[in-house]
Tab-separated table of C-alpha atoms and ligand atoms in Angstrom:
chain	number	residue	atom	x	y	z
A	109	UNK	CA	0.000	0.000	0.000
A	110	UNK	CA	1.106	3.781	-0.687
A	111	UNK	CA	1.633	5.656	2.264
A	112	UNK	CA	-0.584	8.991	1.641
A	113	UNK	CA	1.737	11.821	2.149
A	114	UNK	CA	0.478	15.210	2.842
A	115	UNK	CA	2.790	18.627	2.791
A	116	UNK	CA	1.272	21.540	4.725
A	117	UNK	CA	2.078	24.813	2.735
A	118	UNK	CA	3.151	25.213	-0.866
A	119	UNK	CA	6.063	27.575	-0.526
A	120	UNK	CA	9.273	27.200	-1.589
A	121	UNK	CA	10.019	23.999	0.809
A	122	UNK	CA	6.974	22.386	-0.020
A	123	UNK	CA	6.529	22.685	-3.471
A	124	UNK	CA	10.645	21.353	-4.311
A	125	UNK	CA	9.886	18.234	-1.561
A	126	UNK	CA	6.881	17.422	-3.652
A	127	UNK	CA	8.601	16.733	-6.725
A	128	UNK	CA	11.340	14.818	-5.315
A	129	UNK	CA	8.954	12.819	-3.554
A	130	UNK	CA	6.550	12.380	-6.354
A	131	UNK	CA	10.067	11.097	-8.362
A	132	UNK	CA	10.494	8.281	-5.691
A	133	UNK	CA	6.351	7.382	-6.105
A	134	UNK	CA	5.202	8.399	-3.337
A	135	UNK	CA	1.664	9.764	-3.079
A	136	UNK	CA	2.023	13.173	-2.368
A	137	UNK	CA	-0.998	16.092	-1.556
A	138	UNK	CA	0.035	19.778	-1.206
A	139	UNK	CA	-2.124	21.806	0.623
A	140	UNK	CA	-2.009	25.431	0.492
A	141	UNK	CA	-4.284	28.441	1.424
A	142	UNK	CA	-3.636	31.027	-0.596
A	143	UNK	CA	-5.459	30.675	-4.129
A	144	UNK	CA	-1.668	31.234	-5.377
A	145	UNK	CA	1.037	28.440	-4.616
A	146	UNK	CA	4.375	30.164	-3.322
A	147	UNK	CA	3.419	33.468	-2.931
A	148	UNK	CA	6.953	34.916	-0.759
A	149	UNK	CA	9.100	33.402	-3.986
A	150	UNK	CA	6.911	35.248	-6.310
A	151	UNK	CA	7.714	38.996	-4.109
A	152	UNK	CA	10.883	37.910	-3.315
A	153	UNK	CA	14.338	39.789	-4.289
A	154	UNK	CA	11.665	42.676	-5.106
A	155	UNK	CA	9.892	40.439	-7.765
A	156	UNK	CA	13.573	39.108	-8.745
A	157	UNK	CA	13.629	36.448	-6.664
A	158	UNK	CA	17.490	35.967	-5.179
A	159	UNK	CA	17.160	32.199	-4.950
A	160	UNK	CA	20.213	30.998	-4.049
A	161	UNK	CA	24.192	32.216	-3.935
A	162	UNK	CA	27.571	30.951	-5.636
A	163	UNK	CA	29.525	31.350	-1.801
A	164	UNK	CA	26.375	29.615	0.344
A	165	UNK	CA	27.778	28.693	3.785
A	166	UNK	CA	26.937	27.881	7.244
A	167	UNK	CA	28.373	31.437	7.805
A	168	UNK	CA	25.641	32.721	6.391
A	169	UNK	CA	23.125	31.722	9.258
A	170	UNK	CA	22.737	33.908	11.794
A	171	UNK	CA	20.345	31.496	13.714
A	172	UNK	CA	19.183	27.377	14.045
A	173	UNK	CA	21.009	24.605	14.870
A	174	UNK	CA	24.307	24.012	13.707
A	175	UNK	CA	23.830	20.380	13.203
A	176	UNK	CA	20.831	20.921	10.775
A	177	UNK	CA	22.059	23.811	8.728
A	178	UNK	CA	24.837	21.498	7.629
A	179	UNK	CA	22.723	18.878	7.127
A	180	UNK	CA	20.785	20.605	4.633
A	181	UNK	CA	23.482	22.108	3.135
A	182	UNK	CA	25.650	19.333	2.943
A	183	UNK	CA	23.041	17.209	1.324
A	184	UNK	CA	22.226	20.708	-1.077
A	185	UNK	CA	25.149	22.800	-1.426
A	186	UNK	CA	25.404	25.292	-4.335
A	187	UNK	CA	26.349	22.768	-6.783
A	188	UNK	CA	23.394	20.863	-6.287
A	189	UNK	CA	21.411	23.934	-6.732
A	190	UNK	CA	22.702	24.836	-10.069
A	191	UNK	CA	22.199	20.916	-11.020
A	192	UNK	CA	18.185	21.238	-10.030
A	193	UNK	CA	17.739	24.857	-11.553
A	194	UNK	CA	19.201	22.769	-14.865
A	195	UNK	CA	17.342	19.985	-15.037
A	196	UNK	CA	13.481	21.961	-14.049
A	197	UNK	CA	14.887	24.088	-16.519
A	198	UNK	CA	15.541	27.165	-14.420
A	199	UNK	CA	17.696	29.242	-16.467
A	200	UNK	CA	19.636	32.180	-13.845
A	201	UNK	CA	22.454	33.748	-13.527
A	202	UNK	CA	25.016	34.894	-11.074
A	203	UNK	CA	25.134	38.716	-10.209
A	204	UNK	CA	26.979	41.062	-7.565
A	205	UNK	CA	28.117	39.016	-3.966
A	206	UNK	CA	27.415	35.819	-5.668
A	207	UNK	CA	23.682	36.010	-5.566
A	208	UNK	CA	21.741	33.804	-8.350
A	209	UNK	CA	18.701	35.158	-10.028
A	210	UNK	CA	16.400	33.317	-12.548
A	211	UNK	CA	17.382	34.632	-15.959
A	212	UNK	CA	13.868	36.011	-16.637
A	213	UNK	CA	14.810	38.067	-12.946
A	214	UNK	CA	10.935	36.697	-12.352
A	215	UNK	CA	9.852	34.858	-9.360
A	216	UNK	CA	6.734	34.077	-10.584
A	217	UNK	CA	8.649	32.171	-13.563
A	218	UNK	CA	10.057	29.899	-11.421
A	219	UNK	CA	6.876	29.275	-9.186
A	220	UNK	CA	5.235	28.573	-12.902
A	221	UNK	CA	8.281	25.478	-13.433
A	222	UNK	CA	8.108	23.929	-10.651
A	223	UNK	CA	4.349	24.071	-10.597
A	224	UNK	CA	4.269	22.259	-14.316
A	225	UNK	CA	6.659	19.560	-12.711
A	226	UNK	CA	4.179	18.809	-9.932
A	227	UNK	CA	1.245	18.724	-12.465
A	228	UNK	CA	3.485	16.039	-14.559
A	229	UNK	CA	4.542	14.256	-11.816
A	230	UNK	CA	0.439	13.838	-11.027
A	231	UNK	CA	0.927	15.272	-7.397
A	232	UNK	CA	-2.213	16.433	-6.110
A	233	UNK	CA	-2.277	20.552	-5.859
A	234	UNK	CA	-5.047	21.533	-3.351
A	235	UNK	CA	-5.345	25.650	-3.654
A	236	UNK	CA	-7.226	27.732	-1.086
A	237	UNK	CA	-7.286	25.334	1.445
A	238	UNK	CA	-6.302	26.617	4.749
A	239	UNK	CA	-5.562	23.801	7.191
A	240	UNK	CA	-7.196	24.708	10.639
A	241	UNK	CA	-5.711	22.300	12.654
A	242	UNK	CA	-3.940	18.389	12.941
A	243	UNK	CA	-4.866	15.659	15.043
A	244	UNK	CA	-3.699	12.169	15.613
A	245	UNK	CA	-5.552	9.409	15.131
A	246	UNK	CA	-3.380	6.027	15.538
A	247	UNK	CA	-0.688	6.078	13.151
A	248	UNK	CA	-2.100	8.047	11.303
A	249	UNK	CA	-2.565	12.101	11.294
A	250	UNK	CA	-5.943	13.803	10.248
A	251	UNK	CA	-5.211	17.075	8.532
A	252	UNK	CA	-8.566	19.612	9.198
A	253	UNK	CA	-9.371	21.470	6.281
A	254	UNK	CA	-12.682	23.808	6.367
A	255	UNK	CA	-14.567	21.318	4.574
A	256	UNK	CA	-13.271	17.780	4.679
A	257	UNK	CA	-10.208	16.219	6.619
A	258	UNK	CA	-7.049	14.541	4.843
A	259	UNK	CA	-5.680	11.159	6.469
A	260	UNK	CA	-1.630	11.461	6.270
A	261	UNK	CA	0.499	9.001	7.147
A	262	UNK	CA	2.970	11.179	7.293
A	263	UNK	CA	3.093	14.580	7.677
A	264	UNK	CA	5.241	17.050	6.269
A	265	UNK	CA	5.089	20.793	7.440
A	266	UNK	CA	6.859	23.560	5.446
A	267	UNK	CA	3.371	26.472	6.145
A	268	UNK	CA	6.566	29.240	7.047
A	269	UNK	CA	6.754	32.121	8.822
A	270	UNK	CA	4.683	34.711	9.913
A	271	UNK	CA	6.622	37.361	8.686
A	272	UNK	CA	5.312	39.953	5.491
A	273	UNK	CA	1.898	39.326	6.175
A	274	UNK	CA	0.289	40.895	2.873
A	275	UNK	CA	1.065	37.591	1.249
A	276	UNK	CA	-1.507	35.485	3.754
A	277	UNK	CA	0.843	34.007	6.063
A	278	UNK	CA	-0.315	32.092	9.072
A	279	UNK	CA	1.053	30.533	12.730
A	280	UNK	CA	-0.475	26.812	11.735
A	281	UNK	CA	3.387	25.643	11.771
A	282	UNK	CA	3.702	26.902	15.421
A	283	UNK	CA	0.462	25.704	16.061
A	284	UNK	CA	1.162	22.161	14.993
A	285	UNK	CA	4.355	22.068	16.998
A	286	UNK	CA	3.373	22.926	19.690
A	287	UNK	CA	0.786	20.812	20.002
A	288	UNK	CA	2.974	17.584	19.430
A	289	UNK	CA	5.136	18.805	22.093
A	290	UNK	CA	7.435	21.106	20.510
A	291	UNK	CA	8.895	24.657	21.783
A	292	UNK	CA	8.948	27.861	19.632
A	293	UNK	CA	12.095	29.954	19.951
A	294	UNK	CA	11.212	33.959	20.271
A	295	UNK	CA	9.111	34.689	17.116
A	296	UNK	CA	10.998	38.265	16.284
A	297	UNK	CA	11.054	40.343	12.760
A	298	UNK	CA	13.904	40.069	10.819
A	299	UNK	CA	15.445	41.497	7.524
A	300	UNK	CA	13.417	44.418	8.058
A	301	UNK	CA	13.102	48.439	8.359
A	302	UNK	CA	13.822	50.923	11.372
A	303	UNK	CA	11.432	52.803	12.769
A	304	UNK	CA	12.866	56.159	14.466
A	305	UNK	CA	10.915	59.067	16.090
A	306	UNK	CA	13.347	61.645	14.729
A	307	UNK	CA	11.602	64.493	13.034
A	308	UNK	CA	14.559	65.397	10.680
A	309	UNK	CA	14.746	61.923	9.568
A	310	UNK	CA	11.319	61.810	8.415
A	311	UNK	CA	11.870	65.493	6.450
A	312	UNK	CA	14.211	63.781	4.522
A	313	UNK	CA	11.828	60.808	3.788
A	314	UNK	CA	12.491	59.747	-0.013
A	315	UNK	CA	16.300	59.940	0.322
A	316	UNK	CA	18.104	56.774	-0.766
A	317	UNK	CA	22.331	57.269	-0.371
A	318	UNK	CA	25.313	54.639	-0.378
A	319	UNK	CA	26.325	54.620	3.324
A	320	UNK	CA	28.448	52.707	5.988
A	321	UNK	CA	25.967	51.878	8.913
A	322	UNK	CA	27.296	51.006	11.876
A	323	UNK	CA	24.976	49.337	14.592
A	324	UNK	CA	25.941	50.361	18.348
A	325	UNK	CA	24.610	48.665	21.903
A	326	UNK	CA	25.089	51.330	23.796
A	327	UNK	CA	28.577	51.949	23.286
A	328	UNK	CA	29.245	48.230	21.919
A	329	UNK	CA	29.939	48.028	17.783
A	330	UNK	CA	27.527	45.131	17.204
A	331	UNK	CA	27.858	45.559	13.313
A	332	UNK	CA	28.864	47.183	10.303
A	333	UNK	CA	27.266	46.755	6.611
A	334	UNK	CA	27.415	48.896	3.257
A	335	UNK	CA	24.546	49.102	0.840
A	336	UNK	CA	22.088	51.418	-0.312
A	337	UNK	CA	20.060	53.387	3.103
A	338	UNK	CA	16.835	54.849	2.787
A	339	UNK	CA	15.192	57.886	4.756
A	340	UNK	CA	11.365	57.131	5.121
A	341	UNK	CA	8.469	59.083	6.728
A	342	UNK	CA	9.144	56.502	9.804
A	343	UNK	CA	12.421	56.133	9.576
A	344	UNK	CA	15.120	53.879	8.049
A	345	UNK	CA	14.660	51.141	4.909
A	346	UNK	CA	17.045	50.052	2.391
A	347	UNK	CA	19.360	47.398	2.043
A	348	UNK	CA	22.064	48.311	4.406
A	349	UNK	CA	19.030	48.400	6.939
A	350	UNK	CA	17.609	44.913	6.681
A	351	UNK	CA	20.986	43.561	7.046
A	352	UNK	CA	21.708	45.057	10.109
A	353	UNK	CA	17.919	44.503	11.528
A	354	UNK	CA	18.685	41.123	12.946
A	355	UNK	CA	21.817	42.637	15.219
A	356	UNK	CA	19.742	45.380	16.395
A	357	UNK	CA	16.974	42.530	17.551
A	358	UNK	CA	19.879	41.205	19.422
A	359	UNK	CA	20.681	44.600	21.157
A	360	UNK	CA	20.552	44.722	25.376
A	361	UNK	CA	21.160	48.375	25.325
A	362	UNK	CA	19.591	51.778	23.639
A	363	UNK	CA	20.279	50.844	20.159
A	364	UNK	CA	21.977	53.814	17.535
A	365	UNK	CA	23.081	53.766	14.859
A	366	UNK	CA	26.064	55.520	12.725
A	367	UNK	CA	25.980	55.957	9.789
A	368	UNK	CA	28.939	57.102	7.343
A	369	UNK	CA	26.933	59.260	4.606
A	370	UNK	CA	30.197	58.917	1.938
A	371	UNK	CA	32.265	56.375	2.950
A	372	UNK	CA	33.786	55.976	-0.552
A	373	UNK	CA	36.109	59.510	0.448
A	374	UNK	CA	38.054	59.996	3.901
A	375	UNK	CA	37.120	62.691	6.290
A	376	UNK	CA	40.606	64.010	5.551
A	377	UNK	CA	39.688	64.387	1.459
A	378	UNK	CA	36.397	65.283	2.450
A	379	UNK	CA	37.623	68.300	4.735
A	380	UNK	CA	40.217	69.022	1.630
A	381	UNK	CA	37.312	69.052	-1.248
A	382	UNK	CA	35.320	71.811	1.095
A	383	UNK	CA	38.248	73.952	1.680
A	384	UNK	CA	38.507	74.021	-2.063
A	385	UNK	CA	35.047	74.876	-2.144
A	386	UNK	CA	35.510	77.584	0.726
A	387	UNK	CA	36.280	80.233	-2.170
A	388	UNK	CA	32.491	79.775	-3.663
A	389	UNK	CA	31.071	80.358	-0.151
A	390	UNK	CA	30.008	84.083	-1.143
A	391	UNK	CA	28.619	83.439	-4.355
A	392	UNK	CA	26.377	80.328	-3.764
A	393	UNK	CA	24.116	80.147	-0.932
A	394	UNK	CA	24.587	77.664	1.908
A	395	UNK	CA	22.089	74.872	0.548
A	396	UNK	CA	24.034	75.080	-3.114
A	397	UNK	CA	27.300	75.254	-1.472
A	398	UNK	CA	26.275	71.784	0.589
A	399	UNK	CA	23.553	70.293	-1.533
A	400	UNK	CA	26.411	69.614	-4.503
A	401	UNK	CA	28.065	67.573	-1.681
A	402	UNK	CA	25.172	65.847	-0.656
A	403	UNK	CA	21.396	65.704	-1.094
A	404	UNK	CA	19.743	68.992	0.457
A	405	UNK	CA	17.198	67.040	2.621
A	406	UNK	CA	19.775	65.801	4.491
A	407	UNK	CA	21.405	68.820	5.385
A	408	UNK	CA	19.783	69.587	8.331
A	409	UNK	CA	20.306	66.064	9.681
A	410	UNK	CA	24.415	66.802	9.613
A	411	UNK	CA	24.055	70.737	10.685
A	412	UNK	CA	22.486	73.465	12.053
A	413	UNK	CA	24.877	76.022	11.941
A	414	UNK	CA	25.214	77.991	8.372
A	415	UNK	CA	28.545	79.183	8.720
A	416	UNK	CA	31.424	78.296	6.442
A	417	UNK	CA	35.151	79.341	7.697
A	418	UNK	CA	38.386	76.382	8.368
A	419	UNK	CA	36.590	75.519	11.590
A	420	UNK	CA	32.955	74.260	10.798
A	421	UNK	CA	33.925	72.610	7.270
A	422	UNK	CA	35.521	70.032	9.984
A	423	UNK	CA	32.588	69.847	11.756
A	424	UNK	CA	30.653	69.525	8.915
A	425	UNK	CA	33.139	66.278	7.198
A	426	UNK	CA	33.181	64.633	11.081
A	427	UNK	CA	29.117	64.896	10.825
A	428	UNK	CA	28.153	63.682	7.145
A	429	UNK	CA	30.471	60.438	7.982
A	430	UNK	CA	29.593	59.875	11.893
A	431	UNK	CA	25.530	60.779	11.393
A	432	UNK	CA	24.306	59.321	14.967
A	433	UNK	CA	20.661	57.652	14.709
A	434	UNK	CA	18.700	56.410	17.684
A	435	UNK	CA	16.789	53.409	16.850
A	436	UNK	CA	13.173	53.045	18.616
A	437	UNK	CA	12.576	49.772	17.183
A	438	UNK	CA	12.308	47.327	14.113
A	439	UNK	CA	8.927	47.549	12.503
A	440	UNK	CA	6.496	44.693	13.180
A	441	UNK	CA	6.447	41.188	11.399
A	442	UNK	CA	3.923	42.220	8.772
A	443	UNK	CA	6.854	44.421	7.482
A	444	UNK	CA	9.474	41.807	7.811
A	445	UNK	CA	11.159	39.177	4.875
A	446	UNK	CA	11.688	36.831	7.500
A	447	UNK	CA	11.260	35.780	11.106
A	448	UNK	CA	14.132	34.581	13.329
A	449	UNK	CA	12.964	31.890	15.342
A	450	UNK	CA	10.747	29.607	15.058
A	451	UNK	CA	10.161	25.844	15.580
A	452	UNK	CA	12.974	24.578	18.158
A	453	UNK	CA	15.146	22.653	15.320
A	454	UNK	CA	17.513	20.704	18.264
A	455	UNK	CA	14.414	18.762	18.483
A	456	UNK	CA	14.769	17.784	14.838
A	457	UNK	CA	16.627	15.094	13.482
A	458	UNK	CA	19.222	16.714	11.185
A	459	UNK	CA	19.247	13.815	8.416
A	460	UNK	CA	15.970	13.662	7.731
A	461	UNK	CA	14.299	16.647	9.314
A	462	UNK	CA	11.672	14.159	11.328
A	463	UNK	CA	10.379	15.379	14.320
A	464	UNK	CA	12.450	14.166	17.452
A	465	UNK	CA	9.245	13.882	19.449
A	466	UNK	CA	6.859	12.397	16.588
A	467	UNK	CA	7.053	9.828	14.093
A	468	UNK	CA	6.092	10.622	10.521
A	469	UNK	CA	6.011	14.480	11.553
A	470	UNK	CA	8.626	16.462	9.867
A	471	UNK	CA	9.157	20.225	9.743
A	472	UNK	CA	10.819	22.466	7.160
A	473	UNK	CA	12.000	25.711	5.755
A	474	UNK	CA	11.322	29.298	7.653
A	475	UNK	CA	9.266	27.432	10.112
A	476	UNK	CA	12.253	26.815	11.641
A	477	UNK	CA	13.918	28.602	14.262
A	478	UNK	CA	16.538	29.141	11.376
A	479	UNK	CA	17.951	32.460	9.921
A	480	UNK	CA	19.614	33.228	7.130
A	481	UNK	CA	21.366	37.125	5.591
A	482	UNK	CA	20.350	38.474	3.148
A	483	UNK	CA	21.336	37.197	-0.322
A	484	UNK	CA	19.421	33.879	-1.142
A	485	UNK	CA	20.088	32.132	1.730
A	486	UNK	CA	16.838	31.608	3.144
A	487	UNK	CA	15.077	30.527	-0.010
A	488	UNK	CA	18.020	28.000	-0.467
A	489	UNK	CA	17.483	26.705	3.074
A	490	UNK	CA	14.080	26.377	1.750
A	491	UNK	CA	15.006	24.068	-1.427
A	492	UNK	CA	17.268	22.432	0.454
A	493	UNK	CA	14.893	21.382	3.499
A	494	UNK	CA	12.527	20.041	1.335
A	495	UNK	CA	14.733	17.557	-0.783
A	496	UNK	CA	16.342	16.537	2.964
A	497	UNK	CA	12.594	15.704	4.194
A	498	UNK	CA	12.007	13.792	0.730
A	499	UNK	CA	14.888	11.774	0.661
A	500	UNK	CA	14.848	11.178	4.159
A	501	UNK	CA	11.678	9.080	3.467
A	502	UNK	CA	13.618	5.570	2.207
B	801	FAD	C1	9.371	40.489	0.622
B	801	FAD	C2	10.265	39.282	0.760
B	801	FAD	C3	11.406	39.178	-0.022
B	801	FAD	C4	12.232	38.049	0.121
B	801	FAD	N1	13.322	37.952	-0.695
B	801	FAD	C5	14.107	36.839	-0.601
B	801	FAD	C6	15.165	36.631	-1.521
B	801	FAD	O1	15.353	37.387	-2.497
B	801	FAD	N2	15.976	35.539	-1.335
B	801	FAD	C7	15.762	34.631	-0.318
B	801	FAD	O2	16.522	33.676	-0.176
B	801	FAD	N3	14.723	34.781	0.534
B	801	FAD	C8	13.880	35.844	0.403
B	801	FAD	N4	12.812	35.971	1.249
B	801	FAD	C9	12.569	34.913	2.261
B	801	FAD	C10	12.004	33.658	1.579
B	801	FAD	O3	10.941	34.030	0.702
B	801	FAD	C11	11.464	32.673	2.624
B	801	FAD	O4	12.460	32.417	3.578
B	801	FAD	C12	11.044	31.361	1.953
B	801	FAD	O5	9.989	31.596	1.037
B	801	FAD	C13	10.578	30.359	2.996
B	801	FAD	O6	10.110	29.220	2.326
B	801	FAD	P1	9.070	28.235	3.040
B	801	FAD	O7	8.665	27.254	2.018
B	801	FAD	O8	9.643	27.768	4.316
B	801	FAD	O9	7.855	29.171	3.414
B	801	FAD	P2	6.910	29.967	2.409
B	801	FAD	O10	7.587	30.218	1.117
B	801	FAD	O11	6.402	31.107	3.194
B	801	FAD	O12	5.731	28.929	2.121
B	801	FAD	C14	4.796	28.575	3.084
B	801	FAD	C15	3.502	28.302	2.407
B	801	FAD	O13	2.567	27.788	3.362
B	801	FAD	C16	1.312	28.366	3.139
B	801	FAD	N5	0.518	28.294	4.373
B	801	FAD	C17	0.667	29.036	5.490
B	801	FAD	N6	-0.262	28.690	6.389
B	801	FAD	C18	-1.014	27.722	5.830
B	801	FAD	C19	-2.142	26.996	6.265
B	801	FAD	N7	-2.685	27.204	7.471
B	801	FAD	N8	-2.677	26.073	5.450
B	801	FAD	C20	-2.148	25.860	4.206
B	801	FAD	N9	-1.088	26.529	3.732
B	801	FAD	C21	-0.514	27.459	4.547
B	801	FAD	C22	1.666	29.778	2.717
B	801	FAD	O14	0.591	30.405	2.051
B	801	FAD	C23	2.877	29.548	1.837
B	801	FAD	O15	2.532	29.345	0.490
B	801	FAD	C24	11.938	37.056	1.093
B	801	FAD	C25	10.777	37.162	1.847
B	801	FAD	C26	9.943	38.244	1.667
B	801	FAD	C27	8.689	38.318	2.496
């Protein structure tokens, strides 16, 4: 007889472990809520979907147990990425920091191919079917769905996080854990914006500069990133920001953060290119004299004073490259790409992903208490759980 195999949630970890199951001949049902299958792949990367990168490591993970990141990765390592993305016939490519884009730079493409391969492989796609709730019953589990119940005899769970919440996420992973006897690590935000109460921040809402951003605990250097910042009407977005979101969550201390506004020229060139511009000071007025430097909104962010002699061009280099933010706090999960924390995964076996606690119950993907940067990491975690939970089924 063929065990019935049902996968909770057809993300990226569920959709991948239902064709490698369906390859071994397995009897496989995805059940997803949404009326659209993989939703976070198709808004990922800003519609580009980042899906994996050439320098993957366990480096990379800023959270989850050691054992199982390895695990995964061992058993799905970049190579083995490239060789799947081949044969669904994934075309991508491999852009800036190593991070691998379909060719088409189209999440939704790749959601599309690895949808086809589940309709060939004759694996049963149920759409807009929320499950509610799972019970045991024997061996067996019984998967609630509003309007009928699914016998499984084993249970895979890949439902996510609930972090961006536009996209119809839910806590039915947490849910199910717990219930089987499993603890949830602290559920926080992660790869995600700033909020700060600072009034001149806001004014310059719209701003987007290359900057160093330093995150600070107190007096503690927690972090340090480059990339692309963004001033917002509630405070701070951009690249540089969601990388440096998960070390602020860490933070004991009143959180700040500096930021270097042109860290491509030293404070000592910087001080030399205003002297230079010292003679123009009577001709142009204070907001052409500065706004050629940098962008006027943020000129009342680095001074108040309009004076321009040897003294305050100093004053004015040491400010535009040591800007001092205070954080409040990270925005709130609906804001978020991902959540750190999650589903304990020391109670998971790290061969085969099977629940430590139950048989035939296996948990994947961001439901996990695992975290990955920025970069591709978290949808190859993804890819990678779900093969791990398929092969782990022989
Ligand atoms: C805006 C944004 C951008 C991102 N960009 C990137 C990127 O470029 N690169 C990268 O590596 N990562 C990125 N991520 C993170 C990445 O998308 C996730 O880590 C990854 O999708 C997790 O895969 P998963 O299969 O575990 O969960 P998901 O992909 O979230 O899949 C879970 C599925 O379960 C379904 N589900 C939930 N509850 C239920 C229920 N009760 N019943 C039935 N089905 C349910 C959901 O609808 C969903 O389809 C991004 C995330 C966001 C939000």
């Amino acid at each position: 007889m063929k065990k019935d195999i049902v996968i909770v949630g057809g993300g990226a970890c569920g959709l991948v472990c239902g064709i490698f199951l369906a390859k071994k001949n397995k009897n496989v049902t995805i059940v997803e809520k949404n009326p659209t299958f993989a939703k976070k792949i198709i808004v990922s990367g800003n519609g580009r979907c980042n899906i994996t990168n050439e320098n993957i490591s366990l480096k990379n993970y800023l959270k989850g147990d050691k054992e199982v990141i390895n695990s995964v990765l061992n058993n799905f390592g970049f190579n083995d990425a490239k060789r799947l993305f081949s044969s669904l016939g994934i075309e991508f490519k491999i852009g800036e920091d190593g991070r691998v884009f379909p060719l088409s730079l189209s999440g939704r493409s790749v959601v599309e191919i690895l949808l086809e391969h589940l309709k060939s492989l004759n694996v049963t796609l149920l759409a807009n079917s929320e499950v509610l709730d799972v019970d045991k019953n024997g061996k067996s589990f019984l998967v609630e769905l509003k309007d009928k119940k699914l016998k499984a005899d084993k249970l895979i769970v890949c439902s996510g996080s609930t972090a961006y919440k536009s996209v119809g996420v839910t806590d039915i992973g947490y849910k199910i854990a717990k219930k089987f006897g499993h603890n949830i690590i602290d559920i926080y935000p992660s790869l995600v914006q700033i909020e700060c109460s600072d009034r001149l921040v806001h004014r310059a809402s719209g701003v987007k500069i290359y900057s160093k951003i330093s995150v600070y605990d107190g007096e503690k250097k927690l972090y340090e990133s480059k990339g692309d910042l963004l001033f917002t009407n509630y405070g701070l977005s951009g690249l540089a920001v969601l990388d440096s979101s998960f070390y602020i969550s860490q933070a004991k201390d009143e959180v700040s953060l500096k930021i270097d506004l042109m860290p491509d020229i030293s404070y000592k060139d910087l001080v030399l290119l205003f002297d230079k511009r010292l003679k123009l000071k009577d001709i142009l007025g204070y907001e052409s004299w500065l706004g050629a430097v940098i962008p006027k909104k943020l000129i009342s962010l680095v001074t108040r004073s309009r004076v321009l002699n040897k003294k305050s061009i100093k004053d004015l280099a040491y400010n535009i490259k040591n800007l001092k933010i205070k954080v409040d706090s990270l925005r709130d999960e609906k804001y978020a790409e991902i959540i750190a924390g999650g589903i304990d995964s020391r109670e998971i076996d790290s061969k085969t992903l099977e629940s430590k606690k139950v048989k035939n119950l296996y948990f994947g993907g961001e439901v996990l208490d695992v975290a990955g940067e920025r970069g591709g990491y978290n949808l190859h975690f993804a890819f990678g759980c779900g093969i791990l939970m398929a092969l782990g089924q022989f």
